[in-house]
Coordinates of C-alpha atoms in Angstrom, one line a residue:
Chain X
M1 CA -11.4 -89.3 89.0
L2 CA -12.0 -86.8 86.5
Y3 CA -13.0 -84.3 89.3
L4 CA -9.7 -84.8 91.0
I5 CA -7.8 -84.2 87.8
V6 CA -9.7 -80.8 87.1
L7 CA -9.3 -79.9 90.4
G8 CA -5.4 -80.7 90.3
F9 CA -5.2 -78.4 87.3
Y10 CA -7.0 -75.7 89.2
M11 CA -4.8 -76.1 92.2
C12 CA -1.5 -75.9 90.0
F13 CA -2.9 -72.7 88.3
I14 CA -3.4 -71.3 91.7
V15 CA 0.3 -72.0 92.9
W16 CA 1.7 -70.9 89.4
T17 CA 0.1 -67.4 89.3
S18 CA 0.8 -66.8 93.2
I19 CA 4.6 -67.6 92.6
K20 CA 4.7 -65.5 89.6
S21 CA 3.3 -62.5 91.4
L22 CA 5.4 -63.0 94.5
K23 CA 8.4 -61.8 92.4
Q24 CA 6.9 -58.4 92.0
A25 CA 8.1 -56.2 95.0
E26 CA 5.1 -54.4 96.4
S27 CA 5.1 -51.1 98.4
M28 CA 2.6 -51.0 101.1
T29 CA 0.2 -49.0 99.2
D30 CA 0.6 -51.6 96.3
F31 CA -0.4 -54.5 99.1
T32 CA -3.3 -52.9 100.2
T33 CA -5.0 -51.0 97.3
G34 CA -2.9 -51.8 94.4
G35 CA -1.3 -48.2 94.5
H36 CA -4.7 -46.6 93.1
R37 CA -3.8 -47.6 89.6
M38 CA -5.9 -50.5 88.6
G39 CA -7.2 -50.7 85.1
L40 CA -10.7 -51.5 83.9
L41 CA -10.3 -55.0 82.9
L42 CA -8.5 -56.3 86.0
G43 CA -10.9 -54.2 87.8
I44 CA -14.1 -56.1 86.7
G45 CA -12.2 -59.3 87.1
T46 CA -11.3 -58.7 90.7
T47 CA -14.7 -56.9 91.4
T48 CA -16.7 -59.9 90.3
A49 CA -14.7 -62.8 91.7
T50 CA -14.9 -60.9 95.1
W51 CA -18.5 -60.4 94.6
V52 CA -19.3 -64.0 93.8
S53 CA -18.7 -66.0 96.9
V54 CA -20.2 -69.3 98.1
A55 CA -23.0 -67.5 99.4
S56 CA -24.0 -66.8 95.9
V57 CA -23.1 -69.9 94.2
M58 CA -24.1 -72.4 97.0
G59 CA -26.4 -70.4 99.5
V60 CA -28.6 -68.6 96.9
P61 CA -29.4 -71.7 94.8
G62 CA -30.1 -73.5 98.2
Y63 CA -32.5 -70.9 99.1
L64 CA -34.0 -70.9 95.5
Y65 CA -34.4 -74.8 96.3
S66 CA -36.1 -74.3 99.6
N67 CA -38.0 -71.1 99.2
G68 CA -38.4 -70.5 95.5
V69 CA -38.3 -67.3 93.6
S70 CA -38.4 -65.0 96.7
A71 CA -34.7 -65.7 97.0
I72 CA -34.2 -63.7 93.8
I73 CA -35.7 -60.8 95.5
G74 CA -34.0 -61.2 99.0
W75 CA -30.5 -61.8 97.7
V76 CA -29.9 -61.7 94.2
A77 CA -31.9 -58.2 93.9
G78 CA -30.7 -57.3 97.0
W79 CA -26.8 -57.9 96.0
F80 CA -27.4 -56.3 92.6
L81 CA -28.9 -52.9 94.2
A82 CA -25.9 -52.8 96.6
T83 CA -23.6 -52.8 93.4
A84 CA -25.9 -50.5 91.8
L85 CA -25.2 -47.9 94.5
I86 CA -21.6 -48.6 95.1
P87 CA -20.5 -46.1 92.6
L88 CA -22.0 -43.3 94.7
V89 CA -19.5 -44.2 97.3
A90 CA -16.8 -43.9 94.4
Y91 CA -17.7 -40.9 92.9
K92 CA -16.8 -39.1 96.2
I93 CA -14.4 -41.4 98.1
R94 CA -11.9 -41.1 95.3
R95 CA -11.9 -37.4 95.0
P96 CA -8.9 -36.7 97.1
E97 CA -5.7 -36.2 95.3
T98 CA -4.2 -38.9 97.3
P99 CA -6.9 -41.3 98.6
A100 CA -7.1 -43.4 101.7
R101 CA -5.5 -46.7 101.7
T102 CA -7.9 -48.8 103.6
F103 CA -11.3 -48.0 104.9
P104 CA -10.3 -47.0 108.4
E105 CA -7.6 -44.5 107.1
Y106 CA -10.8 -42.9 105.3
I107 CA -12.5 -42.5 108.7
H108 CA -9.6 -41.3 110.3
H109 CA -9.2 -38.4 107.9
R110 CA -12.7 -37.6 107.7
F111 CA -13.6 -37.5 111.5
E112 CA -10.1 -37.0 113.4
P113 CA -8.0 -35.6 110.9
F114 CA -5.7 -33.9 113.7
R115 CA -5.4 -36.9 116.0
K116 CA -2.5 -38.7 115.9
V117 CA -4.0 -41.8 117.3
S118 CA -7.5 -42.3 116.1
H119 CA -9.7 -44.0 118.5
L120 CA -12.4 -44.4 115.6
R121 CA -10.0 -45.9 113.3
T122 CA -9.2 -48.6 116.1
I123 CA -13.2 -49.1 116.4
V124 CA -13.6 -49.5 112.7
G125 CA -10.4 -51.8 112.3
T126 CA -11.6 -54.1 115.0
L127 CA -15.3 -54.5 113.7
M128 CA -13.6 -55.1 110.4
F129 CA -11.7 -57.8 111.7
I130 CA -14.8 -59.5 113.2
G131 CA -16.9 -59.2 110.2
Y132 CA -14.1 -60.3 107.8
F133 CA -13.4 -63.1 109.9
L134 CA -17.2 -64.5 109.9
F135 CA -17.1 -63.9 106.1
V136 CA -13.8 -66.0 105.5
H137 CA -15.3 -68.7 108.0
L138 CA -18.2 -68.9 105.6
Q139 CA -16.0 -69.5 102.6
V140 CA -14.2 -72.0 104.5
V141 CA -17.7 -73.9 105.0
G142 CA -18.7 -73.7 101.3
F143 CA -15.3 -74.9 100.2
G144 CA -15.3 -77.6 102.7
I145 CA -18.7 -78.8 101.4
V146 CA -17.6 -78.7 97.7
F147 CA -14.2 -80.3 98.3
A148 CA -15.6 -83.1 100.5
T149 CA -18.0 -83.8 97.7
I150 CA -15.5 -84.0 94.9
T151 CA -12.8 -86.2 97.2
G152 CA -15.1 -88.1 99.1
I153 CA -13.1 -87.1 102.3
D154 CA -14.9 -86.1 105.7
Y155 CA -16.0 -82.5 105.6
Q156 CA -14.0 -82.0 108.8
F157 CA -10.8 -82.9 107.1
A158 CA -11.8 -81.4 104.1
I159 CA -11.9 -78.0 105.0
F160 CA -8.2 -77.9 105.8
A161 CA -7.0 -78.0 102.1
F162 CA -8.5 -74.7 101.9
L163 CA -5.1 -73.5 104.0
I164 CA -3.3 -74.4 100.8
F165 CA -5.2 -72.4 98.5
L166 CA -5.2 -69.4 101.1
L167 CA -1.7 -69.6 101.6
F168 CA -0.9 -69.3 97.9
T169 CA -3.5 -66.9 97.1
S170 CA -3.0 -64.3 99.8
I171 CA 0.8 -64.1 100.0
G172 CA 1.2 -61.9 96.9
G173 CA -1.0 -59.1 98.3
F174 CA -3.3 -57.0 96.4
W175 CA -2.0 -57.5 93.0
S176 CA -1.6 -61.4 93.6
V177 CA -5.6 -61.3 94.6
A178 CA -6.6 -59.3 91.6
A179 CA -4.7 -61.6 89.1
T180 CA -6.1 -64.7 90.3
D181 CA -9.4 -63.1 90.9
T182 CA -9.7 -62.4 87.1
L183 CA -8.7 -65.9 86.2
N184 CA -11.3 -67.3 88.9
T185 CA -13.8 -65.1 87.2
I186 CA -13.4 -66.7 83.9
L187 CA -13.6 -70.2 85.4
I188 CA -16.9 -69.2 87.5
V189 CA -18.7 -67.8 84.2
V190 CA -17.7 -71.0 82.2
G191 CA -18.4 -73.2 85.0
V192 CA -21.9 -72.2 86.1
I193 CA -23.0 -71.8 82.4
L194 CA -21.9 -75.4 81.7
G195 CA -23.8 -76.4 84.9
G196 CA -27.0 -74.4 84.3
G197 CA -26.9 -76.1 80.7
A198 CA -26.7 -79.6 81.9
V199 CA -29.6 -79.1 84.7
L200 CA -31.7 -77.2 82.1
A201 CA -31.2 -80.5 79.8
A202 CA -32.0 -82.9 82.7
T203 CA -35.1 -81.2 83.7
G204 CA -36.5 -81.2 80.1
G205 CA -36.7 -77.2 79.8
W206 CA -37.5 -74.3 81.5
Q207 CA -41.5 -75.1 81.3
N208 CA -41.0 -78.2 83.3
I209 CA -39.0 -76.2 86.0
I210 CA -41.9 -73.9 86.4
D211 CA -44.4 -76.4 86.4
T212 CA -42.8 -78.4 89.3
I213 CA -42.1 -75.2 91.5
S214 CA -45.9 -74.3 90.9
T215 CA -47.3 -77.2 92.3
T216 CA -44.8 -79.3 94.4
T217 CA -45.3 -79.4 98.2
S218 CA -42.2 -81.8 98.6
P219 CA -40.5 -81.0 101.9
T220 CA -36.8 -79.8 101.4
I221 CA -35.6 -82.2 103.6
V222 CA -36.6 -86.0 103.3
G223 CA -39.0 -86.7 106.2
G224 CA -39.6 -82.7 106.8
E225 CA -42.6 -80.5 106.6
A226 CA -44.3 -80.4 103.3
I227 CA -44.2 -76.9 101.7
P228 CA -47.4 -74.9 100.8
E229 CA -48.4 -75.7 97.2
G230 CA -47.6 -72.6 95.2
S231 CA -45.5 -70.8 97.6
M232 CA -42.3 -71.6 95.7
I233 CA -43.7 -69.5 92.7
T234 CA -45.0 -66.3 94.8
P235 CA -42.5 -63.3 95.3
V236 CA -42.8 -63.4 99.1
G237 CA -42.4 -67.2 99.3
T238 CA -42.7 -68.8 102.6
F239 CA -40.3 -65.8 104.3
G240 CA -43.0 -63.4 104.9
L241 CA -43.3 -59.8 103.4
G242 CA -41.3 -58.5 106.4
A243 CA -38.8 -61.0 106.8
L244 CA -38.1 -60.9 103.0
F245 CA -37.9 -56.9 102.9
A246 CA -35.4 -57.4 106.0
I247 CA -33.0 -59.7 104.0
F248 CA -33.4 -57.5 101.1
I249 CA -32.5 -54.2 102.8
S250 CA -29.6 -55.6 104.6
N251 CA -28.2 -57.2 101.4
S252 CA -28.3 -54.1 99.7
L253 CA -27.7 -51.1 101.8
G254 CA -25.4 -53.3 104.3
A255 CA -23.4 -54.5 101.5
T256 CA -23.0 -51.1 99.7
V257 CA -21.2 -49.5 102.7
S258 CA -19.2 -52.9 103.4
P259 CA -15.4 -51.9 104.0
H260 CA -14.1 -54.2 101.1
W261 CA -16.6 -52.5 98.6
V262 CA -15.1 -49.2 99.7
T263 CA -11.6 -50.2 99.6
R264 CA -12.3 -51.4 96.2
M265 CA -13.3 -48.0 95.0
L266 CA -9.8 -46.8 96.2
A267 CA -7.9 -49.3 93.9
P268 CA -9.0 -48.3 90.2
K269 CA -7.0 -45.4 88.7
N270 CA -9.8 -42.8 88.9
I271 CA -13.3 -42.4 89.6
K272 CA -14.6 -43.2 86.2
V273 CA -12.7 -46.6 86.1
A274 CA -14.4 -47.1 89.5
V275 CA -17.8 -46.5 88.1
L276 CA -17.3 -48.4 84.8
Q277 CA -15.8 -51.4 86.6
I278 CA -18.9 -51.6 88.8
M279 CA -21.1 -51.4 85.4
G280 CA -18.9 -54.2 83.9
S281 CA -19.3 -56.5 86.6
I282 CA -23.0 -56.1 86.7
L283 CA -23.2 -57.5 83.2
I284 CA -21.0 -60.3 83.9
L285 CA -22.9 -61.0 87.3
T286 CA -25.8 -61.2 85.2
A287 CA -24.4 -64.0 83.2
I288 CA -23.5 -65.7 86.2
F289 CA -26.7 -65.7 88.2
I290 CA -28.9 -66.8 85.5
P291 CA -27.6 -70.3 85.3
L292 CA -27.6 -70.2 89.0
I293 CA -31.2 -69.4 89.0
I294 CA -31.7 -72.1 86.7
M295 CA -29.8 -74.7 88.9
G296 CA -31.5 -73.7 92.2
L297 CA -35.0 -73.9 90.6
G298 CA -34.1 -76.8 88.7
A299 CA -33.0 -78.8 91.2
K300 CA -36.6 -79.2 92.9
T301 CA -37.4 -81.0 89.6
L302 CA -34.7 -83.3 89.5
I303 CA -34.5 -84.1 93.5
P304 CA -37.7 -82.9 95.1
S305 CA -36.0 -83.5 98.6
L306 CA -32.6 -83.7 100.0
P307 CA -31.4 -86.5 101.9
A308 CA -31.6 -86.1 105.6
G309 CA -28.3 -84.9 107.3
K310 CA -27.5 -82.4 104.2
T311 CA -28.4 -78.7 104.2
T312 CA -29.7 -76.9 101.3
D313 CA -26.1 -75.7 100.7
Y314 CA -25.1 -79.1 99.3
I315 CA -27.7 -78.6 96.7
I316 CA -25.3 -77.5 93.8
P317 CA -22.6 -80.2 94.5
V318 CA -25.4 -82.9 94.9
I319 CA -27.2 -82.3 91.7
V320 CA -24.1 -81.5 89.6
Q321 CA -22.5 -84.8 90.5
E322 CA -25.8 -86.6 89.6
Y323 CA -27.2 -85.1 86.5
A324 CA -24.4 -83.3 84.5
P325 CA -21.7 -85.1 82.5
P326 CA -18.5 -85.8 84.3
L327 CA -16.5 -83.1 82.8
V328 CA -19.0 -80.6 83.0
G329 CA -19.8 -81.4 86.7
A330 CA -16.0 -80.9 87.3
M331 CA -15.8 -77.7 85.7
T332 CA -19.0 -76.6 87.8
L333 CA -17.6 -77.7 91.0
V334 CA -14.3 -76.1 90.5
A335 CA -16.1 -73.1 89.5
L336 CA -17.7 -73.2 93.1
C337 CA -14.0 -73.7 94.7
A338 CA -12.9 -70.7 92.5
A339 CA -15.8 -68.6 94.3
A340 CA -14.6 -69.3 97.7
V341 CA -11.0 -68.8 96.9
S342 CA -11.6 -65.6 95.3
S343 CA -13.4 -64.0 98.0
A344 CA -11.7 -65.5 101.0
N345 CA -8.2 -64.3 100.1
S346 CA -9.5 -60.8 99.5
M347 CA -11.4 -60.9 102.9
L348 CA -8.2 -62.3 104.4
L349 CA -6.4 -59.4 103.2
H350 CA -9.0 -57.1 104.8
C351 CA -8.8 -59.0 108.1
A352 CA -5.2 -58.9 108.5
T353 CA -4.5 -55.3 107.0
S354 CA -7.6 -54.1 109.7
L355 CA -5.8 -55.7 112.2
Y356 CA -2.2 -55.0 111.7
Y357 CA -2.2 -51.6 109.9
D358 CA -5.1 -50.0 111.3
V359 CA -5.5 -51.2 114.8
Y360 CA -1.7 -52.2 116.0
L361 CA 0.1 -49.5 114.1
N362 CA -2.7 -46.9 115.1
I363 CA -2.3 -47.7 118.7
F364 CA 1.7 -48.0 118.4
P365 CA 2.7 -45.3 116.2
K366 CA 6.2 -45.5 117.4
K367 CA 7.0 -48.9 116.3
K368 CA 9.5 -48.7 113.3
I369 CA 9.4 -51.2 110.7
N370 CA 10.7 -51.7 107.3
E371 CA 8.2 -52.2 104.3
K372 CA 9.6 -56.0 103.5
K373 CA 8.9 -56.8 107.4
F374 CA 5.5 -55.1 107.0
N375 CA 4.5 -57.3 104.2
M376 CA 6.0 -60.2 105.7
N377 CA 3.9 -59.5 108.9
L378 CA 0.9 -59.3 107.0
R379 CA 1.3 -62.4 105.3
I380 CA 1.9 -64.3 108.5
G381 CA -1.3 -62.5 109.9
M382 CA -3.1 -63.7 107.1
F383 CA -2.2 -67.2 107.6
V384 CA -2.7 -67.4 111.2
I385 CA -6.3 -65.9 110.5
A386 CA -6.8 -68.6 108.0
I387 CA -5.9 -71.3 110.2
F388 CA -8.4 -70.1 113.0
A389 CA -10.9 -69.6 110.3
V390 CA -10.7 -73.3 109.2
V391 CA -10.7 -74.5 112.7
S392 CA -14.0 -72.5 113.5
A393 CA -15.7 -74.0 110.3
I394 CA -15.1 -77.5 111.7
T395 CA -18.9 -77.1 113.0
P396 CA -20.6 -75.0 110.7
P397 CA -23.2 -72.7 112.5
W398 CA -25.0 -70.9 109.6
F399 CA -26.4 -71.5 106.4
L400 CA -24.3 -69.5 103.9
A401 CA -26.5 -66.9 102.4
M402 CA -28.1 -66.0 105.6
G403 CA -24.8 -65.7 107.4
F404 CA -23.8 -63.1 104.6
T405 CA -26.9 -61.3 105.0
Y406 CA -26.4 -61.2 108.9
V407 CA -22.9 -59.7 108.5
Y408 CA -23.9 -57.4 105.8
G409 CA -26.7 -56.1 108.0
G410 CA -24.2 -55.5 110.8
F411 CA -21.7 -53.6 108.5
G412 CA -24.5 -51.6 107.4
A413 CA -25.9 -50.9 110.8
V414 CA -22.4 -49.6 111.8
F415 CA -20.9 -48.1 108.8
F416 CA -24.0 -46.6 106.7
L417 CA -24.1 -43.2 108.1
V418 CA -20.6 -42.5 108.4
V419 CA -19.9 -43.4 104.9
V420 CA -23.2 -41.9 103.4
L421 CA -23.3 -38.7 105.3
G422 CA -19.3 -38.4 105.8
L423 CA -19.2 -38.4 101.8
Y424 CA -22.4 -36.3 101.1
W425 CA -23.0 -34.1 104.1
K426 CA -20.1 -31.4 105.2
R427 CA -21.8 -31.1 108.7
M428 CA -21.3 -34.7 109.5
N429 CA -18.6 -34.5 112.5
R430 CA -16.7 -36.7 114.8
A431 CA -19.4 -36.7 117.6
G432 CA -22.0 -37.8 115.1
A433 CA -19.4 -40.4 113.8
Y434 CA -19.3 -41.9 117.1
V435 CA -22.8 -41.9 118.0
S436 CA -23.6 -43.4 114.8
M437 CA -21.4 -46.4 114.9
L438 CA -21.9 -47.2 118.6
T439 CA -25.8 -46.7 118.5
G440 CA -25.7 -48.7 115.3
F441 CA -23.7 -51.6 116.6
F442 CA -25.5 -52.0 119.9
T443 CA -28.8 -51.6 118.7
Y444 CA -28.1 -54.3 115.8
I445 CA -26.9 -56.7 118.4
L446 CA -29.9 -56.0 120.8
A447 CA -32.6 -56.3 117.9
Q448 CA -30.8 -59.5 116.6
V449 CA -30.9 -61.2 120.2
I450 CA -34.6 -60.0 120.8
G451 CA -35.4 -61.3 117.5
L452 CA -37.1 -58.4 115.8
T453 CA -37.9 -58.6 112.2
N454 CA -35.8 -56.0 110.6
P455 CA -32.6 -55.4 112.8
F456 CA -30.7 -53.4 110.4
L457 CA -33.5 -50.8 109.5
I458 CA -34.1 -50.4 113.3
A459 CA -30.2 -50.0 114.2
V460 CA -29.8 -47.5 111.1
S461 CA -32.8 -45.4 112.0
A462 CA -31.9 -45.4 115.8
S463 CA -28.2 -44.2 114.6
L464 CA -29.8 -41.5 112.4
V465 CA -31.7 -40.1 115.3
G466 CA -28.8 -40.2 117.5
V467 CA -26.5 -38.5 114.6
L468 CA -29.3 -35.6 114.1
L469 CA -29.4 -34.7 117.9
V470 CA -25.7 -34.8 118.3
V471 CA -24.4 -33.1 115.2
F472 CA -26.3 -29.9 115.5
F473 CA -25.5 -29.5 119.3
T474 CA -21.6 -30.1 118.5
K475 CA -18.9 -28.2 116.6
K476 CA -18.8 -28.1 113.0
P477 CA -15.9 -30.2 111.5
P478 CA -12.8 -28.6 110.5
V479 CA -12.6 -27.8 106.7
E480 CA -9.5 -30.2 106.5
A481 CA -11.7 -33.1 107.2
Y482 CA -14.4 -32.6 104.4
E483 CA -12.9 -30.4 101.7
P484 CA -11.1 -33.0 99.7
Y485 CA -14.4 -34.9 99.3
F486 CA -16.3 -31.8 98.2
K487 CA -13.8 -30.1 96.0
A488 CA -11.4 -30.6 93.1
D489 CA -8.7 -28.1 94.5
V490 CA -8.0 -28.0 98.4
S491 CA -6.5 -25.9 100.7
E492 CA -2.7 -26.0 101.5
S493 CA -3.7 -26.9 105.2
T494 CA -5.8 -30.0 103.8
K495 CA -3.3 -31.1 101.7
Q496 CA -0.6 -31.2 105.0
T497 CA -3.4 -32.8 106.9
I498 CA -3.9 -35.7 104.5
K499 CA 0.0 -36.0 104.4
D500 CA 0.3 -36.0 108.0
I501 CA -2.1 -38.9 108.5
Q502 CA -0.4 -40.9 105.9
N503 CA 3.1 -40.1 106.8
K504 CA 2.1 -41.1 110.3
T505 CA 1.8 -44.7 109.3
D506 CA 4.5 -44.3 106.6
N507 CA 7.1 -43.1 109.2
N508 CA 6.5 -46.4 111.1
I509 CA 7.1 -48.3 107.6
T510 CA 10.5 -47.3 106.1
S511 CA 10.9 -48.2 102.3
V512 CA 13.5 -51.0 101.5
N513 CA 13.6 -52.3 98.1
S514 CA 10.4 -50.9 97.3
K515 CA 9.9 -50.3 93.7
D516 CA 6.8 -50.1 91.4
T517 CA 7.0 -53.0 89.2
R518 CA 3.8 -52.4 87.5
K519 CA 3.3 -49.3 85.8
N520 CA -0.3 -50.1 84.9
A521 CA -2.7 -52.6 85.5
Chain J
M1 CA -42.1 -65.3 89.3
L2 CA -42.4 -62.4 87.0
I3 CA -42.4 -59.7 89.9
A4 CA -39.1 -61.4 91.2
L5 CA -37.5 -61.2 87.6
M6 CA -38.9 -57.7 86.8
I7 CA -37.6 -56.4 90.4
W8 CA -33.9 -57.9 89.3
V9 CA -34.2 -56.6 85.8
A10 CA -35.2 -53.0 87.0
I11 CA -32.4 -53.1 89.2
I12 CA -29.9 -53.8 86.5
V13 CA -31.1 -51.1 84.4
F14 CA -30.9 -48.5 87.5
S15 CA -27.3 -49.6 87.9
L16 CA -26.3 -49.1 84.2
T17 CA -28.5 -45.8 84.1
L18 CA -26.7 -44.5 87.4
G19 CA -23.2 -45.2 86.4
T20 CA -23.8 -43.5 83.1
F21 CA -25.1 -40.5 84.9
L22 CA -22.0 -40.4 87.2
C23 CA -19.9 -40.7 84.1
F24 CA -21.6 -37.8 82.7
R25 CA -21.0 -35.8 86.0
I26 CA -17.3 -36.5 85.6
E27 CA -17.0 -35.4 82.3
K28 CA -19.1 -32.1 83.3
H29 CA -16.7 -31.4 85.9
G30 CA -13.7 -31.8 83.5
V31 CA -11.2 -32.7 86.4
K32 CA -8.7 -35.1 84.5
R33 CA -7.7 -36.7 87.8
W34 CA -11.4 -38.0 88.6
G35 CA -11.2 -39.4 85.0
A36 CA -12.5 -36.6 82.7
T37 CA -11.3 -37.6 79.2
G38 CA -13.9 -35.8 76.9
S39 CA -15.7 -39.0 76.2
L40 CA -18.5 -40.7 78.2
F41 CA -17.2 -44.2 78.4
R42 CA -13.5 -43.7 77.6
Y43 CA -11.5 -44.3 81.0
E44 CA -8.1 -43.2 80.1
P45 CA -7.1 -39.8 78.6
K46 CA -5.3 -39.7 75.2
R47 CA -1.6 -39.5 75.7
E48 CA -1.3 -36.4 74.0
E49 CA -3.5 -34.8 76.7

């Protein structure tokens, strides 16, 4: 009962913040990147909440429970390295006086600045839609597991409750997402610290946890295969060095160039705020992951094997319900819900924006629409996508954390070179971008289908070879394409080119009742 | 166990060092639009500036 009351309070909080933010009229730029004026505190809050998804709070403890400390290297260290490298993207991508508003818009400007209809932008928008749909799908799965645990409703029905949360958190656009994210971050920090403390107390202390994982051979699932003694304490675990390295590299390099992180770097008011927001987030994330590691490893001491029919993604809800005091358990489970909601709303926004703004309006540049209608269409789009994501999650196909690794690997395979070389190598051109993206995409899919150990690394290597061959045999890019990312002051023709690209879409979207209601984040 | 934790800690230290270095570079460039304020971790220019 207490679980339901705490969940009810959380639901009221979501509804209240969303309705409040709805009263703020948002321009199209506000809706997508917050108008490039986000301050540090809100930036840290929204970055942390987007970062912490169900893969972090349920998937990673699940792998810690089944595979031991090797999950720290594969996922925790991998994602932290990604976060550490994101400032290198921020340092360059925020240089233009009027930065891009979406990731595909950056691709358009950097590689096809004079094209009215950018095919590269369409390809990027479409791939983003697919990737973020899968991400939202995974959040729905995680939410469904927690909601089913709290309410006792069947998972297949519990997932539909997610629509209520998504409806409210997504309708307000970027600022609504940022505001609820910041409060979700506080809930997540409090919830996991309480949960970690409860598990530590129940196990009898850290030394007991270490002793158990050093000697246990209990199978992960009742009736399953016994795990080798000592494997949970070794850095490689039962993964094997090659597989663990593949997971680490996909999570680190793949996540660094994921479009939602690139877009997040477009929201802060300047480059330094973007860098500082990542540094601040790293500190908060450390405070979140210490209790998560304690919970994941401690669970092996408390529940040596999960009952048949449950996946390791259930370990945190199960352990919290059985071993934490009711209020602490409720707070921890609400923290898991907050992690799902805060990541899903942000990813839904990317999903709908890429499809509507970067694909549809790019292909049909003559469509006229006012700003109010634009925002309304985006909201409808988000809700429709959310419905599809929920329906697709009725039969969950993946483990949460591994699902993220696959998508991050895919994003990295396709976008790594267009982001890194596009920002740091003047010579990188349009032909190179096409070759890099298409080679990366098809090689990654092929490597996954064949079952090779490191599809991400193979795809990026193949892309790099293709890019180097193509770039030196084709024309240099025009100065308008790279100048803003390398110089503080740019030529008049470059300024005009950026203006033309942004006006192209702005001409479709005429401003009605748009006023900047917030001067500062 | 220790190796896994040390890799994680090393990455956290690397992140903070890289961030500080980039803030230093921004200050060195002196471009206010990029966030140069005259102070390494100050993120907003003073009003009188």
